[in-house]
Amino acid sequence: MPVSSRPCTISLNRIHLAGAIGQALLALTLGLTLGCATANAKSISQRAADDEVTHMSHDDPAMRRAMAKAKATLDDFLLRAAQPASGTHSYALKVAISDGRNTEYFWFGDFTGKGKQFSGILNNEPRLIKGLRSGQTLSFKREQIVDWTYMDDKQHRMFGNFTACALLTREPAEEAAQFQKQYGLQCD
């Protein structure tokens, strides 16, 4: 599979989210950067645990569907996040940030939004975009949101994170199934 000549990074970063009880760790979070192709020898679970990167083309149909699904369900997610049900936590938005040359995707926790303007705490270490740092509060627009996620302890399940499901389509079936089971992620 050809790899783009543009620099590319897809983080398998953990999401660190501040909550009422302190920091919550969401072990599965997958980020992506446009213009890349998949190429890793370790399993996706190993790459996530090691906070490594993976790559996926911006033209990939599974990724396009994932982002479209996240955008189509964003309003429902925002309503849930505004009044979280008991046993749910780690509400986060995945946001595209560009510097004019590169686009990198980050998870944001402790977010607020009104209309088309949002702000939140950056929960990943930037790999391509300079001048940003994990823990920094940033503003972003609704159209930059490409995914969302939260955890439900009662159901032992992660909701959303559609972009992770897209990345799993490039993994061996056994590894993808193990990853979904490990994190309670359901992909259709």
mmCIF file with all atom_site columns, C-alpha atoms in Angstrom:
data_model
loop_
_atom_site.group_PDB
_atom_site.id
_atom_site.type_symbol
_atom_site.label_atom_id
_atom_site.label_alt_id
_atom_site.label_comp_id
_atom_site.label_asym_id
_atom_site.label_entity_id
_atom_site.label_seq_id
_atom_site.pdbx_PDB_ins_code
_atom_site.Cartn_x
_atom_site.Cartn_y
_atom_site.Cartn_z
_atom_site.occupancy
_atom_site.B_iso_or_equiv
_atom_site.pdbx_formal_charge
_atom_site.auth_seq_id
_atom_site.auth_comp_id
_atom_site.auth_asym_id
_atom_site.auth_atom_id
_atom_site.pdbx_PDB_model_num
ATOM 1   C CA . MET A 1 1   ? 0.000   0.000   0.000  1.00 0.00 ? 1   MET A CA 1
ATOM 2   C CA . PRO A 1 2   ? 1.572   3.357   -0.983 1.00 0.00 ? 2   PRO A CA 1
ATOM 3   C CA . VAL A 1 3   ? 2.351   5.853   1.722  1.00 0.00 ? 3   VAL A CA 1
ATOM 4   C CA . SER A 1 4   ? 1.809   9.562   1.131  1.00 0.00 ? 4   SER A CA 1
ATOM 5   C CA . SER A 1 5   ? 4.881   11.760  0.797  1.00 0.00 ? 5   SER A CA 1
ATOM 6   C CA . ARG A 1 6   ? 3.307   14.164  3.286  1.00 0.00 ? 6   ARG A CA 1
ATOM 7   C CA . PRO A 1 7   ? 4.256   13.654  6.928  1.00 0.00 ? 7   PRO A CA 1
ATOM 8   C CA . CYS A 1 8   ? 1.529   11.769  8.700  1.00 0.00 ? 8   CYS A CA 1
ATOM 9   C CA . THR A 1 9   ? 0.756   10.622  12.197 1.00 0.00 ? 9   THR A CA 1
ATOM 10  C CA . ILE A 1 10  ? -2.171  8.784   13.669 1.00 0.00 ? 10  ILE A CA 1
ATOM 11  C CA . SER A 1 11  ? -2.017  8.608   17.410 1.00 0.00 ? 11  SER A CA 1
ATOM 12  C CA . LEU A 1 12  ? -3.204  5.631   19.365 1.00 0.00 ? 12  LEU A CA 1
ATOM 13  C CA . ASN A 1 13  ? -3.170  7.995   22.315 1.00 0.00 ? 13  ASN A CA 1
ATOM 14  C CA . ARG A 1 14  ? -4.862  7.395   25.599 1.00 0.00 ? 14  ARG A CA 1
ATOM 15  C CA . ILE A 1 15  ? -7.418  10.026  26.524 1.00 0.00 ? 15  ILE A CA 1
ATOM 16  C CA . HIS A 1 16  ? -6.820  11.647  29.871 1.00 0.00 ? 16  HIS A CA 1
ATOM 17  C CA . LEU A 1 17  ? -10.028 13.339  30.937 1.00 0.00 ? 17  LEU A CA 1
ATOM 18  C CA . ALA A 1 18  ? -10.552 15.336  34.079 1.00 0.00 ? 18  ALA A CA 1
ATOM 19  C CA . GLY A 1 19  ? -13.764 14.437  35.811 1.00 0.00 ? 19  GLY A CA 1
ATOM 20  C CA . ALA A 1 20  ? -15.434 15.054  39.134 1.00 0.00 ? 20  ALA A CA 1
ATOM 21  C CA . ILE A 1 21  ? -13.350 12.283  40.701 1.00 0.00 ? 21  ILE A CA 1
ATOM 22  C CA . GLY A 1 22  ? -10.083 13.252  38.999 1.00 0.00 ? 22  GLY A CA 1
ATOM 23  C CA . GLN A 1 23  ? -8.373  11.923  35.917 1.00 0.00 ? 23  GLN A CA 1
ATOM 24  C CA . ALA A 1 24  ? -10.053 9.120   33.979 1.00 0.00 ? 24  ALA A CA 1
ATOM 25  C CA . LEU A 1 25  ? -8.057  7.100   31.521 1.00 0.00 ? 25  LEU A CA 1
ATOM 26  C CA . LEU A 1 26  ? -9.808  5.954   28.395 1.00 0.00 ? 26  LEU A CA 1
ATOM 27  C CA . ALA A 1 27  ? -7.427  3.302   27.126 1.00 0.00 ? 27  ALA A CA 1
ATOM 28  C CA . LEU A 1 28  ? -8.685  3.175   23.563 1.00 0.00 ? 28  LEU A CA 1
ATOM 29  C CA . THR A 1 29  ? -8.483  6.287   21.534 1.00 0.00 ? 29  THR A CA 1
ATOM 30  C CA . LEU A 1 30  ? -7.434  6.440   18.021 1.00 0.00 ? 30  LEU A CA 1
ATOM 31  C CA . GLY A 1 31  ? -6.506  9.609   16.218 1.00 0.00 ? 31  GLY A CA 1
ATOM 32  C CA . LEU A 1 32  ? -5.627  10.122  12.606 1.00 0.00 ? 32  LEU A CA 1
ATOM 33  C CA . THR A 1 33  ? -3.909  12.439  10.224 1.00 0.00 ? 33  THR A CA 1
ATOM 34  C CA . LEU A 1 34  ? -4.876  12.781  6.577  1.00 0.00 ? 34  LEU A CA 1
ATOM 35  C CA . GLY A 1 35  ? -2.848  11.348  3.717  1.00 0.00 ? 35  GLY A CA 1
ATOM 36  C CA . CYS A 1 36  ? -1.419  8.190   5.284  1.00 0.00 ? 36  CYS A CA 1
ATOM 37  C CA . ALA A 1 37  ? -1.540  4.419   4.858  1.00 0.00 ? 37  ALA A CA 1
ATOM 38  C CA . THR A 1 38  ? -1.526  1.586   7.408  1.00 0.00 ? 38  THR A CA 1
ATOM 39  C CA . ALA A 1 39  ? 1.791   -0.143  8.166  1.00 0.00 ? 39  ALA A CA 1
ATOM 40  C CA . ASN A 1 40  ? 2.519   -1.631  11.606 1.00 0.00 ? 40  ASN A CA 1
ATOM 41  C CA . ALA A 1 41  ? 3.821   -5.016  12.771 1.00 0.00 ? 41  ALA A CA 1
ATOM 42  C CA . LYS A 1 42  ? 2.410   -4.838  16.324 1.00 0.00 ? 42  LYS A CA 1
ATOM 43  C CA . SER A 1 43  ? -1.225  -5.544  17.071 1.00 0.00 ? 43  SER A CA 1
ATOM 44  C CA . ILE A 1 44  ? -3.511  -2.559  17.412 1.00 0.00 ? 44  ILE A CA 1
ATOM 45  C CA . SER A 1 45  ? -3.904  -3.300  21.138 1.00 0.00 ? 45  SER A CA 1
ATOM 46  C CA . GLN A 1 46  ? -0.108  -3.253  21.560 1.00 0.00 ? 46  GLN A CA 1
ATOM 47  C CA . ARG A 1 47  ? 0.174   0.003   19.600 1.00 0.00 ? 47  ARG A CA 1
ATOM 48  C CA . ALA A 1 48  ? -2.546  1.600   21.748 1.00 0.00 ? 48  ALA A CA 1
ATOM 49  C CA . ALA A 1 49  ? -0.856  0.456   24.965 1.00 0.00 ? 49  ALA A CA 1
ATOM 50  C CA . ASP A 1 50  ? 2.503   1.779   23.717 1.00 0.00 ? 50  ASP A CA 1
ATOM 51  C CA . ASP A 1 51  ? 0.942   5.101   22.609 1.00 0.00 ? 51  ASP A CA 1
ATOM 52  C CA . GLU A 1 52  ? 2.225   4.528   19.077 1.00 0.00 ? 52  GLU A CA 1
ATOM 53  C CA . VAL A 1 53  ? 0.879   5.782   15.786 1.00 0.00 ? 53  VAL A CA 1
ATOM 54  C CA . THR A 1 54  ? -0.845  4.205   12.820 1.00 0.00 ? 54  THR A CA 1
ATOM 55  C CA . HIS A 1 55  ? -1.813  5.615   9.449  1.00 0.00 ? 55  HIS A CA 1
ATOM 56  C CA . MET A 1 56  ? -4.908  5.691   7.273  1.00 0.00 ? 56  MET A CA 1
ATOM 57  C CA . SER A 1 57  ? -5.666  7.481   4.032  1.00 0.00 ? 57  SER A CA 1
ATOM 58  C CA . HIS A 1 58  ? -8.053  10.413  4.126  1.00 0.00 ? 58  HIS A CA 1
ATOM 59  C CA . ASP A 1 59  ? -9.733  8.826   1.104  1.00 0.00 ? 59  ASP A CA 1
ATOM 60  C CA . ASP A 1 60  ? -10.553 5.610   2.937  1.00 0.00 ? 60  ASP A CA 1
ATOM 61  C CA . PRO A 1 61  ? -14.313 4.927   2.616  1.00 0.00 ? 61  PRO A CA 1
ATOM 62  C CA . ALA A 1 62  ? -14.553 3.453   6.134  1.00 0.00 ? 62  ALA A CA 1
ATOM 63  C CA . MET A 1 63  ? -13.060 6.621   7.641  1.00 0.00 ? 63  MET A CA 1
ATOM 64  C CA . ARG A 1 64  ? -15.365 8.855   5.624  1.00 0.00 ? 64  ARG A CA 1
ATOM 65  C CA . ARG A 1 65  ? -18.386 6.839   6.799  1.00 0.00 ? 65  ARG A CA 1
ATOM 66  C CA . ALA A 1 66  ? -17.151 6.972   10.405 1.00 0.00 ? 66  ALA A CA 1
ATOM 67  C CA . MET A 1 67  ? -16.814 10.739  10.388 1.00 0.00 ? 67  MET A CA 1
ATOM 68  C CA . ALA A 1 68  ? -20.192 11.154  8.674  1.00 0.00 ? 68  ALA A CA 1
ATOM 69  C CA . LYS A 1 69  ? -21.843 8.936   11.314 1.00 0.00 ? 69  LYS A CA 1
ATOM 70  C CA . ALA A 1 70  ? -20.228 10.904  14.139 1.00 0.00 ? 70  ALA A CA 1
ATOM 71  C CA . LYS A 1 71  ? -21.397 14.209  12.662 1.00 0.00 ? 71  LYS A CA 1
ATOM 72  C CA . ALA A 1 72  ? -24.919 12.856  12.082 1.00 0.00 ? 72  ALA A CA 1
ATOM 73  C CA . THR A 1 73  ? -25.208 11.786  15.736 1.00 0.00 ? 73  THR A CA 1
ATOM 74  C CA . LEU A 1 74  ? -23.362 14.719  17.300 1.00 0.00 ? 74  LEU A CA 1
ATOM 75  C CA . ASP A 1 75  ? -26.489 16.535  18.518 1.00 0.00 ? 75  ASP A CA 1
ATOM 76  C CA . ASP A 1 76  ? -27.657 13.473  20.474 1.00 0.00 ? 76  ASP A CA 1
ATOM 77  C CA . PHE A 1 77  ? -24.186 13.070  21.971 1.00 0.00 ? 77  PHE A CA 1
ATOM 78  C CA . LEU A 1 78  ? -24.057 16.727  23.028 1.00 0.00 ? 78  LEU A CA 1
ATOM 79  C CA . LEU A 1 79  ? -27.418 16.352  24.785 1.00 0.00 ? 79  LEU A CA 1
ATOM 80  C CA . ARG A 1 80  ? -26.104 13.293  26.670 1.00 0.00 ? 80  ARG A CA 1
ATOM 81  C CA . ALA A 1 81  ? -22.883 15.074  27.567 1.00 0.00 ? 81  ALA A CA 1
ATOM 82  C CA . ALA A 1 82  ? -24.805 18.086  28.900 1.00 0.00 ? 82  ALA A CA 1
ATOM 83  C CA . GLN A 1 83  ? -26.644 15.841  31.389 1.00 0.00 ? 83  GLN A CA 1
ATOM 84  C CA . PRO A 1 84  ? -24.567 12.669  31.805 1.00 0.00 ? 84  PRO A CA 1
ATOM 85  C CA . ALA A 1 85  ? -26.418 9.599   33.005 1.00 0.00 ? 85  ALA A CA 1
ATOM 86  C CA . SER A 1 86  ? -25.214 7.877   36.162 1.00 0.00 ? 86  SER A CA 1
ATOM 87  C CA . GLY A 1 87  ? -22.289 5.564   35.430 1.00 0.00 ? 87  GLY A CA 1
ATOM 88  C CA . THR A 1 88  ? -21.193 7.412   32.297 1.00 0.00 ? 88  THR A CA 1
ATOM 89  C CA . HIS A 1 89  ? -17.952 9.362   31.979 1.00 0.00 ? 89  HIS A CA 1
ATOM 90  C CA . SER A 1 90  ? -15.041 10.304  29.733 1.00 0.00 ? 90  SER A CA 1
ATOM 91  C CA . TYR A 1 91  ? -17.120 12.364  27.332 1.00 0.00 ? 91  TYR A CA 1
ATOM 92  C CA . ALA A 1 92  ? -14.812 13.614  24.592 1.00 0.00 ? 92  ALA A CA 1
ATOM 93  C CA . LEU A 1 93  ? -14.822 15.164  21.142 1.00 0.00 ? 93  LEU A CA 1
ATOM 94  C CA . LYS A 1 94  ? -12.317 14.400  18.387 1.00 0.00 ? 94  LYS A CA 1
ATOM 95  C CA . VAL A 1 95  ? -11.384 17.584  16.565 1.00 0.00 ? 95  VAL A CA 1
ATOM 96  C CA . ALA A 1 96  ? -9.406  18.293  13.382 1.00 0.00 ? 96  ALA A CA 1
ATOM 97  C CA . ILE A 1 97  ? -6.717  20.936  13.909 1.00 0.00 ? 97  ILE A CA 1
ATOM 98  C CA . SER A 1 98  ? -4.769  22.245  10.900 1.00 0.00 ? 98  SER A CA 1
ATOM 99  C CA . ASP A 1 99  ? -1.685  24.409  10.658 1.00 0.00 ? 99  ASP A CA 1
ATOM 100 C CA . GLY A 1 100 ? -2.009  25.057  6.918  1.00 0.00 ? 100 GLY A CA 1
ATOM 101 C CA . ARG A 1 101 ? 0.235   22.135  6.021  1.00 0.00 ? 101 ARG A CA 1
ATOM 102 C CA . ASN A 1 102 ? -0.858  19.256  8.244  1.00 0.00 ? 102 ASN A CA 1
ATOM 103 C CA . THR A 1 103 ? -4.094  18.154  9.842  1.00 0.00 ? 103 THR A CA 1
ATOM 104 C CA . GLU A 1 104 ? -3.971  16.299  13.124 1.00 0.00 ? 104 GLU A CA 1
ATOM 105 C CA . TYR A 1 105 ? -6.897  14.916  15.103 1.00 0.00 ? 105 TYR A CA 1
ATOM 106 C CA . PHE A 1 106 ? -7.113  15.346  18.859 1.00 0.00 ? 106 PHE A CA 1
ATOM 107 C CA . TRP A 1 107 ? -9.459  14.289  21.628 1.00 0.00 ? 107 TRP A CA 1
ATOM 108 C CA . PHE A 1 108 ? -10.819 17.105  23.794 1.00 0.00 ? 108 PHE A CA 1
ATOM 109 C CA . GLY A 1 109 ? -12.346 16.569  27.229 1.00 0.00 ? 109 GLY A CA 1
ATOM 110 C CA . ASP A 1 110 ? -14.076 18.961  29.611 1.00 0.00 ? 110 ASP A CA 1
ATOM 111 C CA . PHE A 1 111 ? -15.570 20.650  26.583 1.00 0.00 ? 111 PHE A CA 1
ATOM 112 C CA . THR A 1 112 ? -18.262 23.299  26.428 1.00 0.00 ? 112 THR A CA 1
ATOM 113 C CA . GLY A 1 113 ? -20.128 24.564  23.437 1.00 0.00 ? 113 GLY A CA 1
ATOM 114 C CA . LYS A 1 114 ? -22.652 27.089  22.367 1.00 0.00 ? 114 LYS A CA 1
ATOM 115 C CA . GLY A 1 115 ? -23.927 27.186  18.824 1.00 0.00 ? 115 GLY A CA 1
ATOM 116 C CA . LYS A 1 116 ? -21.020 26.541  16.506 1.00 0.00 ? 116 LYS A CA 1
ATOM 117 C CA . GLN A 1 117 ? -18.246 27.516  18.931 1.00 0.00 ? 117 GLN A CA 1
ATOM 118 C CA . PHE A 1 118 ? -16.660 25.049  21.380 1.00 0.00 ? 118 PHE A CA 1
ATOM 119 C CA . SER A 1 119 ? -13.699 24.880  23.703 1.00 0.00 ? 119 SER A CA 1
ATOM 120 C CA . GLY A 1 120 ? -12.107 22.035  25.590 1.00 0.00 ? 120 GLY A CA 1
ATOM 121 C CA . ILE A 1 121 ? -8.938  20.590  27.056 1.00 0.00 ? 121 ILE A CA 1
ATOM 122 C CA . LEU A 1 122 ? -6.559  18.939  24.590 1.00 0.00 ? 122 LEU A CA 1
ATOM 123 C CA . ASN A 1 123 ? -6.014  15.349  25.737 1.00 0.00 ? 123 ASN A CA 1
ATOM 124 C CA . ASN A 1 124 ? -3.326  14.160  23.322 1.00 0.00 ? 124 ASN A CA 1
ATOM 125 C CA . GLU A 1 125 ? 0.317   15.009  22.757 1.00 0.00 ? 125 GLU A CA 1
ATOM 126 C CA . PRO A 1 126 ? 0.626   16.708  19.369 1.00 0.00 ? 126 PRO A CA 1
ATOM 127 C CA . ARG A 1 127 ? 2.827   14.940  16.850 1.00 0.00 ? 127 ARG A CA 1
ATOM 128 C CA . LEU A 1 128 ? 2.617   17.301  13.856 1.00 0.00 ? 128 LEU A CA 1
ATOM 129 C CA . ILE A 1 129 ? 1.004   20.551  14.909 1.00 0.00 ? 129 ILE A CA 1
ATOM 130 C CA . LYS A 1 130 ? 3.564   22.719  16.680 1.00 0.00 ? 130 LYS A CA 1
ATOM 131 C CA . GLY A 1 131 ? 2.742   25.101  19.509 1.00 0.00 ? 131 GLY A CA 1
ATOM 132 C CA . LEU A 1 132 ? 0.109   22.889  21.144 1.00 0.00 ? 132 LEU A CA 1
ATOM 133 C CA . ARG A 1 133 ? 0.419   20.788  24.284 1.00 0.00 ? 133 ARG A CA 1
ATOM 134 C CA . SER A 1 134 ? -1.673  18.268  26.134 1.00 0.00 ? 134 SER A CA 1
ATOM 135 C CA . GLY A 1 135 ? -3.735  19.939  28.851 1.00 0.00 ? 135 GLY A CA 1
ATOM 136 C CA . GLN A 1 136 ? -4.075  23.170  26.911 1.00 0.00 ? 136 GLN A CA 1
ATOM 137 C CA . THR A 1 137 ? -7.541  24.737  26.556 1.00 0.00 ? 137 THR A CA 1
ATOM 138 C CA . LEU A 1 138 ? -8.388  25.508  22.927 1.00 0.00 ? 138 LEU A CA 1
ATOM 139 C CA . SER A 1 139 ? -11.371 26.857  21.039 1.00 0.00 ? 139 SER A CA 1
ATOM 140 C CA . PHE A 1 140 ? -12.681 25.135  17.924 1.00 0.00 ? 140 PHE A CA 1
ATOM 141 C CA . LYS A 1 141 ? -15.679 25.219  15.623 1.00 0.00 ? 141 LYS A CA 1
ATOM 142 C CA . ARG A 1 142 ? -18.390 22.617  15.357 1.00 0.00 ? 142 ARG A CA 1
ATOM 143 C CA . GLU A 1 143 ? -17.392 21.773  11.786 1.00 0.00 ? 143 GLU A CA 1
ATOM 144 C CA . GLN A 1 144 ? -13.960 20.682  13.084 1.00 0.00 ? 144 GLN A CA 1
ATOM 145 C CA . ILE A 1 145 ? -15.554 17.916  15.186 1.00 0.00 ? 145 ILE A CA 1
ATOM 146 C CA . VAL A 1 146 ? -15.130 14.536  13.475 1.00 0.00 ? 146 VAL A CA 1
ATOM 147 C CA . ASP A 1 147 ? -15.948 12.057  16.258 1.00 0.00 ? 147 ASP A CA 1
ATOM 148 C CA . TRP A 1 148 ? -17.141 11.712  19.839 1.00 0.00 ? 148 TRP A CA 1
ATOM 149 C CA . THR A 1 149 ? -17.008 9.113   22.575 1.00 0.00 ? 149 THR A CA 1
ATOM 150 C CA . TYR A 1 150 ? -17.999 8.303   26.138 1.00 0.00 ? 150 TYR A CA 1
ATOM 151 C CA . MET A 1 151 ? -17.874 5.342   28.497 1.00 0.00 ? 151 MET A CA 1
ATOM 152 C CA . ASP A 1 152 ? -20.814 3.631   30.190 1.00 0.00 ? 152 ASP A CA 1
ATOM 153 C CA . ASP A 1 153 ? -19.698 1.557   33.174 1.00 0.00 ? 153 ASP A CA 1
ATOM 154 C CA . LYS A 1 154 ? -23.099 -0.089  33.657 1.00 0.00 ? 154 LYS A CA 1
ATOM 155 C CA . GLN A 1 155 ? -22.993 -1.498  30.132 1.00 0.00 ? 155 GLN A CA 1
ATOM 156 C CA . HIS A 1 156 ? -19.203 -2.004  30.161 1.00 0.00 ? 156 HIS A CA 1
ATOM 157 C CA . ARG A 1 157 ? -19.162 -0.194  26.870 1.00 0.00 ? 157 ARG A CA 1
ATOM 158 C CA . MET A 1 158 ? -17.608 2.607   24.912 1.00 0.00 ? 158 MET A CA 1
ATOM 159 C CA . PHE A 1 159 ? -20.015 4.561   22.728 1.00 0.00 ? 159 PHE A CA 1
ATOM 160 C CA . GLY A 1 160 ? -19.064 6.498   19.611 1.00 0.00 ? 160 GLY A CA 1
ATOM 161 C CA . ASN A 1 161 ? -15.385 6.436   18.629 1.00 0.00 ? 161 ASN A CA 1
ATOM 162 C CA . PHE A 1 162 ? -16.453 5.643   15.081 1.00 0.00 ? 162 PHE A CA 1
ATOM 163 C CA . THR A 1 163 ? -12.988 6.516   13.766 1.00 0.00 ? 163 THR A CA 1
ATOM 164 C CA . ALA A 1 164 ? -11.541 3.677   15.858 1.00 0.00 ? 164 ALA A CA 1
ATOM 165 C CA . CYS A 1 165 ? -13.958 1.328   14.125 1.00 0.00 ? 165 CYS A CA 1
ATOM 166 C CA . ALA A 1 166 ? -12.725 2.611   10.758 1.00 0.00 ? 166 ALA A CA 1
ATOM 167 C CA . LEU A 1 167 ? -9.123  1.927   11.752 1.00 0.00 ? 167 LEU A CA 1
ATOM 168 C CA . LEU A 1 168 ? -10.099 -1.567  12.877 1.00 0.00 ? 168 LEU A CA 1
ATOM 169 C CA . THR A 1 169 ? -11.225 -2.404  9.321  1.00 0.00 ? 169 THR A CA 1
ATOM 170 C CA . ARG A 1 170 ? -7.516  -2.467  8.412  1.00 0.00 ? 170 ARG A CA 1
ATOM 171 C CA . GLU A 1 171 ? -6.594  -4.890  11.178 1.00 0.00 ? 171 GLU A CA 1
ATOM 172 C CA . PRO A 1 172 ? -6.727  -8.696  11.127 1.00 0.00 ? 172 PRO A CA 1
ATOM 173 C CA . ALA A 1 173 ? -10.211 -9.855  12.183 1.00 0.00 ? 173 ALA A CA 1
ATOM 174 C CA . GLU A 1 174 ? -8.975  -11.572 15.363 1.00 0.00 ? 174 GLU A CA 1
ATOM 175 C CA . GLU A 1 175 ? -7.080  -8.475  16.520 1.00 0.00 ? 175 GLU A CA 1
ATOM 176 C CA . ALA A 1 176 ? -10.010 -6.180  15.745 1.00 0.00 ? 176 ALA A CA 1
ATOM 177 C CA . ALA A 1 177 ? -12.386 -8.450  17.680 1.00 0.00 ? 177 ALA A CA 1
ATOM 178 C CA . GLN A 1 178 ? -10.013 -8.593  20.660 1.00 0.00 ? 178 GLN A CA 1
ATOM 179 C CA . PHE A 1 179 ? -9.658  -4.823  20.647 1.00 0.00 ? 179 PHE A CA 1
ATOM 180 C CA . GLN A 1 180 ? -13.427 -4.314  20.550 1.00 0.00 ? 180 GLN A CA 1
ATOM 181 C CA . LYS A 1 181 ? -13.916 -6.781  23.405 1.00 0.00 ? 181 LYS A CA 1
ATOM 182 C CA . GLN A 1 182 ? -11.140 -5.241  25.499 1.00 0.00 ? 182 GLN A CA 1
ATOM 183 C CA . TYR A 1 183 ? -12.629 -1.745  25.286 1.00 0.00 ? 183 TYR A CA 1
ATOM 184 C CA . GLY A 1 184 ? -16.330 -2.523  24.920 1.00 0.00 ? 184 GLY A CA 1
ATOM 185 C CA . LEU A 1 185 ? -16.384 -0.917  21.500 1.00 0.00 ? 185 LEU A CA 1
ATOM 186 C CA . GLN A 1 186 ? -19.168 -2.015  19.168 1.00 0.00 ? 186 GLN A CA 1
ATOM 187 C CA . CYS A 1 187 ? -18.622 -1.447  15.463 1.00 0.00 ? 187 CYS A CA 1
ATOM 188 C CA . ASP A 1 188 ? -21.244 -2.101  12.789 1.00 0.00 ? 188 ASP A CA 1
#
